[in-house]
Short mmCIF file of C-alpha atoms in Angstrom, two decimals:
data_model
loop_
_atom_site.label_atom_id
_atom_site.label_comp_id
_atom_site.label_asym_id
_atom_site.label_seq_id
_atom_site.Cartn_x
_atom_site.Cartn_y
_atom_site.Cartn_z
CA MET S 82 -70.35 131.09 104.54
CA ARG S 83 -71.59 129.20 101.42
CA PHE S 84 -72.19 132.44 99.32
CA LYS S 85 -69.16 135.04 100.22
CA ASN S 86 -69.63 138.38 98.31
CA VAL S 87 -72.18 140.69 97.13
CA PHE S 88 -71.78 138.98 93.58
CA SER S 89 -72.98 135.31 94.21
CA ILE S 90 -75.90 137.18 95.24
CA ILE S 91 -76.81 139.50 92.42
CA GLY S 92 -75.55 137.99 89.59
CA PRO S 93 -74.00 136.59 87.58
CA SER S 94 -74.84 138.32 84.37
CA MET S 95 -76.15 135.12 82.06
CA VAL S 96 -78.20 133.86 79.26
CA GLY S 97 -81.29 132.00 80.82
CA PRO S 98 -83.10 130.35 81.84
CA SER S 99 -81.01 128.40 84.60
CA SER S 100 -78.13 129.48 86.61
CA SER S 101 -77.54 125.40 87.48
CA HIS S 102 -78.07 124.41 84.51
CA THR S 103 -76.88 126.62 82.03
CA ALA S 104 -74.83 129.11 83.45
CA GLY S 105 -72.21 126.72 86.28
CA ALA S 106 -72.77 124.73 82.61
CA VAL S 107 -71.16 127.78 80.57
CA ARG S 108 -68.10 127.67 82.65
CA ILE S 109 -67.81 123.73 83.13
CA GLY S 110 -67.04 123.77 79.53
CA LEU S 111 -65.53 126.72 80.11
CA ILE S 112 -62.75 125.29 82.39
CA ALA S 113 -62.51 122.09 80.41
CA ARG S 114 -61.19 124.32 77.52
CA GLN S 115 -58.47 126.60 79.28
CA LEU S 116 -57.84 122.93 80.70
CA LEU S 117 -57.12 121.65 77.22
CA GLY S 118 -55.47 125.17 76.45
CA THR S 119 -56.73 124.96 73.39
CA GLU S 120 -59.51 124.96 70.82
CA PRO S 121 -60.68 121.05 71.19
CA VAL S 122 -61.42 119.29 67.84
CA SER S 123 -63.24 116.72 69.52
CA VAL S 124 -65.64 116.63 72.23
CA LYS S 125 -67.10 113.63 74.07
CA ILE S 126 -69.99 114.56 76.85
CA ALA S 127 -71.81 112.60 80.00
CA LEU S 128 -74.37 113.98 81.30
CA TYR S 129 -75.56 112.56 85.03
CA GLY S 130 -78.13 113.40 86.99
CA SER S 131 -80.86 116.51 86.32
CA PHE S 132 -78.20 117.57 83.43
CA ALA S 133 -79.48 114.61 81.47
CA GLU S 134 -82.92 114.67 82.18
CA THR S 135 -83.44 118.36 81.35
CA TYR S 136 -80.47 119.14 79.99
CA TRP S 137 -82.59 120.29 76.51
CA GLY S 138 -85.21 122.26 78.24
CA HIS S 139 -82.33 124.26 79.37
CA GLY S 140 -79.29 124.85 76.98
CA THR S 141 -77.21 122.68 78.94
CA ASP S 142 -75.62 121.48 76.22
CA LEU S 143 -75.91 124.42 74.03
CA ALA S 144 -74.56 126.14 77.33
CA LEU S 145 -71.35 123.25 77.70
CA ALA S 146 -70.43 124.38 74.08
CA GLY S 147 -70.31 127.78 74.09
CA GLY S 148 -68.13 127.17 76.90
CA LEU S 149 -66.02 124.35 75.03
CA LEU S 150 -65.64 127.93 72.53
CA GLY S 151 -64.54 130.33 75.05
CA TYR S 152 -67.90 132.22 75.54
CA ALA S 153 -68.55 133.94 78.89
CA THR S 154 -71.65 132.76 80.99
CA ASP S 155 -73.41 135.38 79.22
CA ASP S 156 -72.65 135.95 76.18
CA SER S 157 -75.55 136.20 73.90
CA ARG S 158 -73.70 133.60 71.35
CA VAL S 159 -74.27 130.31 73.50
CA ALA S 160 -78.07 130.07 72.39
CA GLU S 161 -75.95 129.37 68.66
CA ALA S 162 -73.15 127.52 70.11
CA LEU S 163 -74.03 123.94 68.79
CA GLU S 164 -73.82 125.13 65.57
CA GLU S 165 -70.69 127.87 65.29
CA ALA S 166 -69.06 124.79 66.96
CA GLU S 167 -69.54 122.62 63.80
CA ARG S 168 -68.52 125.62 61.14
CA ARG S 169 -65.31 125.70 63.37
CA GLY S 170 -65.53 121.67 62.90
CA ILE S 171 -65.59 120.74 66.47
CA GLU S 172 -67.53 117.52 66.73
CA ILE S 173 -69.71 117.39 70.16
CA THR S 174 -70.85 114.16 71.25
CA PHE S 175 -73.33 113.76 73.92
CA VAL S 176 -74.08 110.58 75.80
CA LYS S 177 -75.78 109.93 79.08
CA GLY S 178 -73.73 109.42 82.15
CA VAL S 179 -73.77 106.01 83.98
CA GLY S 180 -72.97 105.19 87.26
CA LEU S 181 -72.48 108.10 90.03
CA ALA S 182 -71.88 111.65 89.69
CA PRO S 183 -69.77 113.78 92.27
CA HIS S 184 -73.47 115.59 91.90
CA PRO S 185 -77.72 115.48 90.39
CA ASN S 186 -76.00 118.52 88.03
CA ALA S 187 -72.60 116.84 86.67
CA ALA S 188 -70.95 116.16 83.59
CA LYS S 189 -67.89 114.28 82.03
CA LEU S 190 -66.05 116.35 79.10
CA GLU S 191 -63.41 114.35 76.42
CA LEU S 192 -61.15 116.86 74.34
CA LYS S 193 -58.90 116.42 72.25
CA ASP S 194 -57.26 118.81 70.34
CA ALA S 195 -55.93 118.47 66.67
CA ASP S 196 -52.58 117.25 67.86
CA GLY S 197 -53.65 114.62 69.49
CA ARG S 198 -53.42 116.21 73.31
CA THR S 199 -56.61 115.57 75.45
CA ALA S 200 -57.74 117.73 78.54
CA GLN S 201 -60.66 115.50 80.48
CA VAL S 202 -62.80 117.44 83.86
CA VAL S 203 -65.91 116.48 85.83
CA GLY S 204 -67.36 118.73 86.86
CA ALA S 205 -70.53 119.47 89.03
CA SER S 206 -73.45 123.32 88.80
CA ILE S 207 -73.87 123.39 92.67
CA GLY S 208 -76.50 126.64 92.77
CA GLY S 209 -76.50 130.19 90.68
CA GLY S 210 -74.59 129.18 88.75
CA THR S 211 -71.13 128.53 90.85
CA VAL S 212 -69.70 125.25 89.57
CA MET S 213 -66.64 123.13 91.20
CA ILE S 214 -65.04 120.78 89.41
CA HIS S 215 -63.99 117.47 91.00
CA GLU S 216 -61.83 115.66 88.79
CA MET S 217 -58.86 117.19 85.80
CA ASN S 218 -57.64 114.29 83.60
CA GLY S 219 -57.78 110.97 85.73
CA PHE S 220 -56.96 113.54 89.18
CA ASP S 221 -58.98 113.15 91.69
CA VAL S 222 -58.36 117.66 92.35
CA ARG S 223 -60.98 120.29 93.63
CA CYS S 224 -61.62 123.59 91.99
CA SER S 225 -64.00 126.03 91.62
CA GLY S 226 -63.04 128.45 89.10
CA GLU S 227 -64.23 131.58 91.68
CA TYR S 228 -60.07 132.26 91.67
CA PRO S 229 -57.55 132.62 89.21
CA THR S 230 -56.10 128.52 89.20
CA ILE S 231 -52.81 127.57 87.95
CA VAL S 232 -52.59 123.04 87.89
CA VAL S 233 -49.00 122.07 87.79
CA LEU S 234 -49.02 118.17 86.55
CA HIS S 235 -45.26 117.42 88.25
CA ARG S 236 -43.51 114.26 89.04
CA ASP S 237 -44.06 112.56 92.22
CA ARG S 238 -40.51 113.32 93.66
CA PRO S 239 -40.14 115.33 97.00
CA GLY S 240 -39.63 118.78 97.08
CA VAL S 241 -41.61 119.36 94.35
CA ILE S 242 -45.45 121.10 96.31
CA ALA S 243 -42.62 122.63 98.35
CA SER S 244 -40.60 123.92 95.21
CA LEU S 245 -43.73 125.80 93.64
CA THR S 246 -44.99 127.48 97.00
CA ALA S 247 -41.37 128.72 97.35
CA VAL S 248 -41.66 130.86 93.77
CA LEU S 249 -45.53 131.74 94.53
CA GLY S 250 -44.44 132.99 97.83
CA ALA S 251 -41.35 135.16 96.42
CA SER S 252 -44.04 136.91 93.84
CA ASP S 253 -46.45 137.59 97.21
CA THR S 254 -48.95 135.45 95.56
CA ASN S 255 -51.54 134.01 97.79
CA ILE S 256 -52.85 130.55 97.91
CA GLY S 257 -56.26 130.57 98.85
CA TYR S 258 -56.48 126.91 98.62
CA MET S 259 -54.42 123.67 97.78
CA GLY S 260 -54.90 119.49 96.32
CA VAL S 261 -52.48 117.29 95.72
CA ASP S 262 -53.37 113.75 93.97
CA ARG S 263 -51.43 111.44 92.54
CA LYS S 264 -51.51 108.67 90.39
CA GLY S 265 -49.09 105.97 91.69
CA ARG S 266 -46.09 106.45 94.20
CA SER S 267 -43.05 107.96 92.59
CA ALA S 268 -46.26 108.33 89.40
CA GLU S 269 -47.30 111.90 87.60
CA ALA S 270 -48.45 113.69 90.04
CA MET S 271 -51.78 116.97 89.40
CA THR S 272 -51.32 119.92 92.11
CA VAL S 273 -54.33 122.60 92.17
CA MET S 274 -53.71 125.98 93.16
CA GLU S 275 -56.66 128.58 94.14
CA LEU S 276 -54.90 132.37 93.94
CA ASP S 277 -56.24 135.62 95.24
CA SER S 278 -54.56 136.97 92.26
CA VAL S 279 -53.62 136.35 88.41
CA PRO S 280 -50.43 135.16 87.68
CA ASN S 281 -48.39 136.74 84.96
CA ARG S 282 -46.05 135.19 82.68
CA SER S 283 -42.56 135.69 84.64
CA LEU S 284 -44.12 133.90 87.62
CA LEU S 285 -45.16 130.73 85.43
CA GLU S 286 -42.57 130.81 82.73
CA ALA S 287 -40.48 130.18 87.03
CA LEU S 288 -42.73 127.64 87.82
CA ARG S 289 -42.38 125.71 84.17
CA ARG S 290 -38.17 125.83 84.87
CA ILE S 291 -38.80 123.50 88.95
CA ASP S 292 -37.49 119.96 88.20
CA ASP S 293 -39.73 117.50 87.95
CA VAL S 294 -42.81 120.05 86.62
CA ILE S 295 -44.17 118.48 83.01
CA GLU S 296 -47.23 121.05 82.38
CA VAL S 297 -48.38 124.44 83.82
CA THR S 298 -52.07 125.61 82.82
CA VAL S 299 -53.71 128.58 84.01
CA ILE S 300 -57.54 127.98 84.78
CA ASN S 301 -59.85 132.02 84.96
CA LEU S 302 -62.57 133.18 84.43
CA SER S 303 -62.64 136.09 86.12
CA SER S 304 -62.32 139.13 83.66
CA ARG S 305 -59.12 140.60 85.63
CA GLU S 306 -56.29 140.53 84.16
CA ALA S 307 -52.83 139.73 85.08
CA LYS S 308 -51.07 142.47 87.37
CA ASP S 309 -47.73 144.18 86.61
CA GLU S 310 -44.98 142.21 85.17
CA MET C 171 -68.70 140.39 105.77
CA ARG C 172 -69.67 142.04 109.67
CA PHE C 173 -73.04 141.36 109.84
CA ARG C 174 -74.47 137.32 109.85
CA THR C 175 -78.32 138.73 110.37
CA LEU C 176 -80.78 141.27 109.40
CA LYS C 177 -80.07 142.37 112.62
CA GLU C 178 -76.45 142.77 112.67
CA LEU C 179 -76.67 144.66 109.42
CA ALA C 180 -79.74 147.15 110.98
CA ALA C 181 -77.92 147.93 113.81
CA ILE C 182 -74.79 148.67 112.24
CA SER C 183 -76.36 151.04 109.78
CA LEU C 184 -77.46 152.56 112.61
CA ASN C 185 -74.66 153.15 114.36
CA GLU C 186 -72.25 154.26 111.65
CA GLY C 187 -74.80 156.52 110.30
CA LYS C 188 -75.01 154.72 106.69
CA THR C 189 -77.07 152.84 104.47
CA LEU C 190 -77.24 149.57 104.15
CA ALA C 191 -75.90 150.16 100.38
CA GLU C 192 -72.76 152.03 101.74
CA VAL C 193 -71.77 149.24 104.54
CA MET C 194 -72.37 146.09 101.78
CA ILE C 195 -70.00 148.24 98.93
CA GLU C 196 -67.56 148.79 102.13
CA ASP C 197 -67.61 145.51 103.33
CA GLN C 198 -67.34 144.17 99.81
CA ALA C 199 -64.69 145.63 99.46
CA ALA C 200 -62.73 145.08 102.35
CA GLU C 201 -63.47 140.92 101.92
CA THR C 202 -62.76 141.35 98.04
CA GLY C 203 -60.23 143.62 97.90
CA VAL C 204 -61.05 144.64 94.48
CA PRO C 205 -61.26 148.88 94.69
CA ARG C 206 -64.71 150.34 95.71
CA GLU C 207 -64.61 151.75 92.12
CA GLU C 208 -64.65 148.71 90.27
CA ILE C 209 -67.12 147.24 92.45
CA VAL C 210 -69.55 149.75 91.75
CA ALA C 211 -68.51 149.76 88.30
CA GLN C 212 -69.38 145.94 88.26
CA MET C 213 -73.23 146.21 89.51
CA ALA C 214 -73.30 150.07 87.42
CA ASP C 215 -72.93 147.37 84.55
CA TYR C 216 -75.03 144.22 86.16
CA TYR C 217 -78.63 147.34 86.79
CA GLU C 218 -77.82 147.97 83.10
CA LYS C 219 -78.19 145.04 81.76
CA MET C 220 -81.21 144.08 83.86
CA LYS C 221 -82.68 147.32 82.08
CA GLU C 222 -81.90 146.05 78.15
CA ALA C 223 -83.09 142.68 79.97
CA VAL C 224 -86.78 144.51 80.37
CA ARG C 225 -86.77 146.45 77.12
CA ARG C 226 -86.20 143.36 75.35
CA GLY C 227 -89.35 141.63 77.48
CA LEU C 228 -91.03 144.95 76.51
CA THR C 229 -90.56 145.01 72.08
CA GLU C 230 -89.23 141.99 70.81
CA GLN C 231 -91.44 138.82 70.28
CA THR C 232 -89.15 136.01 73.09
CA VAL C 233 -90.64 133.16 72.83
CA SER C 234 -88.60 129.73 74.94
CA ARG C 235 -86.71 127.09 73.76
CA SER C 236 -89.57 124.64 74.69
CA GLY C 237 -92.12 126.88 73.35
CA LEU C 238 -94.36 126.72 76.18
CA SER C 239 -93.93 130.60 77.20
CA GLY C 240 -93.76 134.00 76.09
CA GLY C 241 -95.65 137.04 75.00
CA ASP C 242 -97.94 137.50 78.78
CA ALA C 243 -95.22 140.77 79.81
CA VAL C 244 -96.76 142.85 76.73
CA LYS C 245 -100.39 141.72 77.55
CA VAL C 246 -100.44 143.24 81.03
CA LEU C 247 -98.38 146.18 79.86
CA ASP C 248 -102.01 146.78 77.54
CA LEU C 249 -103.54 146.35 80.36
CA ALA C 250 -101.86 149.02 82.12
CA GLU C 251 -100.98 150.84 79.67
CA ASN C 252 -104.55 150.99 77.53
CA GLY C 253 -106.90 149.83 80.62
CA THR C 254 -107.74 149.57 83.39
CA PRO C 255 -106.22 147.54 86.13
CA SER C 256 -107.42 146.24 89.24
CA SER C 257 -103.99 146.34 90.80
CA GLY C 258 -103.03 149.68 90.23
CA ASP C 259 -101.21 151.51 87.66
CA PRO C 260 -97.72 151.02 88.95
CA SER C 261 -98.38 147.91 90.17
CA SER C 262 -99.38 146.34 87.06
CA ARG C 263 -95.66 147.66 85.53
CA ALA C 264 -93.91 145.97 87.90
CA MET C 265 -95.94 142.68 86.93
CA ALA C 266 -95.35 143.28 83.68
CA TYR C 267 -91.86 144.57 83.91
CA ALA C 268 -90.96 141.28 85.99
CA LEU C 269 -92.72 138.71 83.34
CA ALA C 270 -90.72 141.00 80.31
CA VAL C 271 -87.47 139.57 82.40
CA SER C 272 -88.42 136.56 82.83
CA GLU C 273 -89.92 135.78 79.71
CA VAL C 274 -86.48 136.46 78.73
CA ASN C 275 -85.04 134.64 80.90
CA ALA C 276 -86.66 131.81 79.18
CA SER C 277 -85.59 132.85 75.65
CA MET C 278 -82.11 132.24 76.32
CA GLY C 279 -82.19 135.93 77.17
CA ARG C 280 -79.23 137.55 78.22
CA ILE C 281 -80.94 138.57 82.81
CA ILE C 282 -78.18 138.88 85.51
CA ALA C 283 -79.73 136.38 88.28
CA THR C 284 -80.95 137.81 91.47
CA PRO C 285 -80.54 135.68 93.50
CA THR C 286 -81.05 132.77 91.00
CA ALA C 287 -82.05 132.53 87.20
CA GLY C 288 -86.14 131.22 88.23
CA SER C 289 -86.26 134.67 89.82
CA CYS C 290 -84.83 137.19 87.87
CA GLY C 291 -87.46 139.28 86.89
CA ILE C 292 -88.65 140.68 90.34
CA ILE C 293 -85.91 143.00 91.38
CA PRO C 294 -85.89 144.24 87.66
CA GLY C 295 -89.73 144.07 87.99
CA VAL C 296 -89.84 146.59 91.00
CA PHE C 297 -86.85 149.11 90.55
CA VAL C 298 -86.83 149.32 86.90
CA SER C 299 -90.51 150.50 88.02
CA SER C 300 -89.84 152.68 90.64
CA GLN C 301 -87.19 154.37 88.51
CA GLU C 302 -89.02 155.55 85.74
CA ARG C 303 -92.57 156.41 88.59
CA PHE C 304 -90.27 158.42 91.32
CA GLY C 305 -87.64 160.15 88.38
CA TRP C 306 -84.37 158.42 90.15
CA SER C 307 -80.89 158.43 89.45
CA ASP C 308 -78.83 155.08 88.01
CA GLU C 309 -76.74 155.39 91.11
CA HIS C 310 -79.67 155.57 93.96
CA MET C 311 -80.65 152.42 92.04
CA VAL C 312 -77.10 150.66 91.63
CA ASN C 313 -77.39 151.97 95.52
CA GLY C 314 -80.37 150.28 95.57
CA LEU C 315 -79.37 147.29 94.20
CA PHE C 316 -76.24 146.99 97.14
CA ALA C 317 -78.98 146.97 99.53
CA ALA C 318 -81.13 143.58 98.28
CA GLY C 319 -77.84 142.24 97.92
CA ALA C 320 -77.20 142.58 101.94
CA ILE C 321 -80.51 141.74 102.48
CA GLY C 322 -80.12 138.27 99.70
CA TYR C 323 -76.00 138.05 101.28
CA VAL C 324 -77.46 136.95 104.92
CA ILE C 325 -80.39 134.77 103.61
CA ALA C 326 -78.83 133.38 101.67
CA ASN C 327 -76.40 132.14 103.38
CA ASN C 328 -78.73 131.29 107.07
CA SER C 329 -81.42 129.65 104.59
CA PHE C 330 -80.59 129.48 100.71
CA ILE C 331 -81.03 130.50 97.21
CA SER C 332 -81.91 127.49 95.37
CA GLY C 333 -85.16 125.89 94.68
CA ALA C 334 -83.55 122.53 94.63
CA GLU C 335 -82.63 122.66 97.95
CA GLY C 336 -85.43 124.70 99.48
CA GLY C 337 -87.91 125.57 97.33
CA CYS C 338 -89.78 127.86 95.42
CA GLN C 339 -89.32 130.43 98.72
CA ALA C 340 -86.37 129.78 97.96
CA GLU C 341 -85.02 131.61 95.38
CA VAL C 342 -88.92 133.87 94.51
CA GLY C 343 -89.52 134.29 98.28
CA SER C 344 -86.04 135.72 98.68
CA ALA C 345 -86.08 138.12 95.92
CA ILE C 346 -89.28 139.73 97.21
CA GLY C 347 -87.78 140.45 100.23
CA MET C 348 -84.69 141.50 98.97
CA ALA C 349 -86.68 143.86 96.81
CA ALA C 350 -89.13 144.66 99.44
CA GLY C 351 -86.09 145.96 101.91
CA ALA C 352 -83.89 147.24 99.07
CA LEU C 353 -87.45 149.51 98.27
CA VAL C 354 -87.72 151.14 102.10
CA GLU C 355 -84.57 152.48 101.39
CA LEU C 356 -84.89 153.77 97.89
CA ARG C 357 -88.22 155.53 99.42
CA GLY C 358 -86.16 157.25 101.98
CA GLY C 359 -87.28 154.32 105.10
CA SER C 360 -84.84 153.26 107.88
CA ALA C 361 -83.01 150.14 107.87
CA GLU C 362 -85.88 149.26 110.63
CA GLN C 363 -88.40 149.78 107.87
CA ALA C 364 -86.45 147.48 105.51
CA MET C 365 -85.41 144.99 107.47
CA HIS C 366 -89.23 144.91 108.98
CA ALA C 367 -90.01 145.00 105.31
CA VAL C 368 -88.37 141.76 104.72
CA GLY C 369 -89.84 139.42 107.65
CA LEU C 370 -93.19 140.55 106.41
CA ALA C 371 -93.00 139.35 102.50
CA LEU C 372 -91.11 136.37 103.61
CA LYS C 373 -93.55 135.94 105.60
CA ASN C 374 -95.85 135.48 102.80
CA THR C 375 -94.11 132.79 100.74
CA LEU C 376 -92.95 129.74 103.66
CA GLY C 377 -94.35 126.97 102.09
CA LEU C 378 -94.13 127.66 98.43
CA ILE C 379 -93.08 124.45 96.33
CA CYS C 380 -90.82 124.53 93.94
CA ASP C 381 -92.31 122.47 90.48
CA PRO C 382 -91.43 123.80 87.01
CA VAL C 383 -92.93 121.80 84.79
CA ALA C 384 -90.39 119.64 82.65
CA GLY C 385 -87.91 120.83 85.19
CA LEU C 386 -88.32 124.31 83.06
CA VAL C 387 -87.70 128.05 83.95
CA GLU C 388 -91.33 128.71 82.76
CA ILE C 389 -94.15 127.47 84.27
CA PRO C 390 -95.42 128.45 86.73
CA CYS C 391 -92.07 130.24 87.84
CA ILE C 392 -92.79 132.96 85.20
CA VAL C 393 -96.05 133.44 87.00
CA ARG C 394 -94.62 133.76 90.49
CA ASN C 395 -91.48 136.75 88.95
CA GLY C 396 -94.87 138.53 87.99
CA LEU C 397 -97.46 137.91 91.11
CA GLY C 398 -94.01 138.51 93.04
CA ALA C 399 -93.13 142.19 91.86
CA VAL C 400 -96.49 143.03 93.53
CA ASN C 401 -95.93 141.90 96.24
CA ALA C 402 -92.17 143.13 96.70
CA LEU C 403 -94.74 146.75 96.45
CA ALA C 404 -97.20 145.56 99.24
CA ALA C 405 -93.96 144.41 101.45
CA ALA C 406 -92.24 147.76 101.23
CA ASP C 407 -95.72 149.75 102.05
CA MET C 408 -96.47 148.00 104.84
CA GLY C 409 -92.87 148.71 105.83
CA LEU C 410 -92.76 151.96 105.00
CA ALA C 411 -96.61 152.57 106.87
CA GLY C 412 -94.17 151.53 110.12
CA VAL C 413 -96.09 148.18 110.12
CA ARG C 414 -93.05 145.40 112.36
CA SER C 415 -92.75 141.79 111.79
CA ALA C 416 -94.44 140.98 115.18
CA ILE C 417 -92.37 137.49 114.22
CA PRO C 418 -88.17 139.08 113.93
CA SER C 419 -87.17 138.83 110.00
CA ASP C 420 -84.48 136.02 111.18
CA GLU C 421 -86.53 134.23 112.50
CA VAL C 422 -88.56 133.90 109.49
CA VAL C 423 -85.22 133.99 107.55
CA SER C 424 -84.64 130.91 109.92
CA VAL C 425 -88.18 128.93 108.80
CA MET C 426 -87.18 128.85 105.48
CA LEU C 427 -84.59 127.00 106.18
CA GLU C 428 -87.43 124.47 108.68
CA VAL C 429 -89.46 124.63 105.87
CA GLY C 430 -87.65 124.00 103.17
CA ALA C 431 -85.98 121.20 104.96
CA ALA C 432 -89.18 119.05 105.66
CA MET C 433 -90.46 119.92 101.97
CA PRO C 434 -90.01 116.61 99.58
CA SER C 435 -87.74 116.15 96.72
CA GLY C 436 -91.25 116.31 94.42
CA HIS C 437 -91.01 119.86 95.99
CA ARG C 438 -88.22 121.08 95.44
CA GLU C 439 -87.31 121.73 91.45
CA THR C 440 -87.20 118.31 90.37
CA GLY C 441 -90.61 118.22 88.33
CA GLN C 442 -91.89 115.23 89.98
CA GLY C 443 -94.58 116.85 92.13
CA GLY C 444 -96.59 119.53 92.71
CA LEU C 445 -98.01 121.50 89.15
CA ALA C 446 -95.45 119.57 87.27
CA GLN C 447 -97.59 116.50 88.12
CA THR C 448 -101.05 117.84 87.40
CA PRO C 449 -102.62 115.79 83.73
CA THR C 450 -102.44 118.75 82.30
CA GLY C 451 -98.57 119.34 83.79
CA ARG C 452 -97.78 115.63 82.50
CA LYS C 453 -99.75 116.27 79.07
CA LEU C 454 -96.90 119.53 78.03
CA THR C 455 -93.67 117.82 79.00
CA GLU C 456 -94.98 114.45 77.26
CA GLY C 457 -95.19 116.81 74.40
CA LEU C 458 -91.97 117.98 75.12
CA MET C 459 -90.72 114.66 74.99
CA LYS C 460 -91.97 113.62 72.12
CA GLY C 461 -90.09 112.55 69.08
CA ARG C 462 -86.87 113.74 71.24
CA LYS C 463 -84.16 110.45 71.83
CA PRO C 464 -83.39 110.26 74.49
CA LEU C 465 -79.00 110.58 75.48
CA GLU C 466 -77.76 106.99 75.01
CA PRO C 467 -75.82 106.19 77.91
CA GLU C 468 -71.98 105.93 77.97
CA ALA C 469 -70.17 103.09 77.01
CA GLU C 470 -69.43 100.45 78.87
CA GLU C 471 -65.23 100.94 78.66
CA ALA C 472 -65.69 104.39 79.96
CA ALA C 473 -65.20 104.52 83.32
CA ALA C 474 -67.94 106.74 85.54
CA PRO C 475 -67.05 109.75 87.90
CA VAL C 476 -67.55 108.45 92.00
CA GLY C 477 -67.01 110.95 93.88
CA GLU C 478 -68.32 111.75 97.74
CA GLY C 479 -72.77 112.78 98.41
CA ALA C 480 -74.00 111.36 95.06
CA GLU C 481 -78.02 112.04 95.76
#
C-alpha cells in the first residue's frame, strides 16, 4: 500500500499551491535543518527537473527556505521565508542541478552553520507532500520523515549496529526501517533508523555512549513528543 | 486497513452496522496506534482550516504569485447572492466556495490537501456549503471527512491521486468521487448508495488530462475545482435517488489506472501539452518567464547526485 493512512489522503495541512512542489519542499528543507542540528548561515540549493523548471510559480524556493528556518508545511510565514532568512543573516543561493537526479522533483541542499559544521541532503518530493531523502552527508541512505528518525554517524566496526539495536530494544523502541552505508571499509558509516516512537533524551544519551558512535541526530517532522523518561 | 476495495469497505460497513466514517476511524486507530480522540481531533482541526480557507477566499483579495488567477470566487458568490444562477443556489454556492479555496491555494494561503493541493477546493466547497444549508454540526462534517478519506484511500492505493502520475482524473476526479460518496453518507444514504455515487462521479472524469499553464496550479485547476464541486453534488443526488453504477465502482477505479497509465507525459502535469500548449497558454507562459533569469547550472566540481529510478 503506497498510502498508509487517512491523513495521507485528507492532508497535509499546508500553504499552497502544490503538495509536491511546495509542501514536499518545506519538508526537505526541514529535514536538512534537523540534520545540521543548528541554524545554518549559508545554504546552497541545487534544483533538479520540474523543481528547476517551475520553482518560481510554485514557491519551491520559499518552501525550501521555510523548511530551513524550521517552519512546518502549513506555516503562513513560508510566503516570506526568503526575506526572513535574509533578516537572520542566512545566505541562500539557488542553482540548477546538473546530471542525474533521483526523481523529477528533487533538490540537493548543502548547509553550513556559524561554527563551520556542514550537512548535505538530497531529497525528492514524490507526491501529495510525501518526500524521500536519498542521501545524507554523502551517505546513500533513505528516510521519509514520516516517522521519527535517528541518524547515527559511527565508525565501520563489527558489532556497532548490534549495539545500536540492542539499546533501542532495551527501551522498547521498535524500528520500522533501517539503512546503512559506509564511505569505505573501516571508515565512517551512517545508520538511519525510522522508529515507531519519538526517542527521548536518555535513549539518545545511551546511543551516544556506544563505542565507535560519533554522532546521533534526530529527525522528527511530526508534532508528537517523546514518551516520558 | 481491513479494506482494499470499495466493495470491501461497504461490506464491513453493512455487516457491522457502522458508517463509513466509523470504519475509517477504527481502522486508522488500529493501523497507527494513535488514540481515537487524537485522530478525530486532528481531522476536526483540518475541517476548521477548510472553513477558514473558504472564508478567506470569499472575503480577502487573493492574487496568485504569478498574477494569473484570483477574484473568480467572489464573482460567482455575487451571482449566487444577487442574481439567478442557472445551476441553482446550492450549486453556485458550492462552486463559489470551491473556487475560493483553490484561489487561496494559488496565493500560497493555507489549505488542506484533499487529496492534493491541486484538488483542494472540491471537498471544502461541497462540505461547507452543505453544512450551512442543512444546519449540520461540525462533528457531523468531521465524520464526513473520514468517509471521504476512506474512499480516497481505496482510490489512491488502487489507482493514483497525483496529476503527474495519472492526469487530472486522479486529482480532481478522485476529489469529486470522495465528496460525492461522503455527501451521500452525510445525508443519511446507505454505504451501497455512497459507493454507487463514487462510481457515477468517477465515470464522468475518466480521461481528464492534467495540462496546467506554465505548470502552475491555476489554469485550469481552479475552474475545475469549482465545476467539480457541482459534479459532486449531482453524483450524490444520483446515488441518493437510487441510481446504480452499472459498472461497479472498483472497476471504474481500475479504468482510471488504465487510462492514466496510457496518458502521454505531455498530459501529466508537465505543461507540455493540452491547454498549456495552446497559443494563449504559451503566450501566458512566455509572459511569466520574461525578465526572469533561468537558474545558473551548478559548478562542475560539485558532483551530481546519482540515484535509481531517474527519468
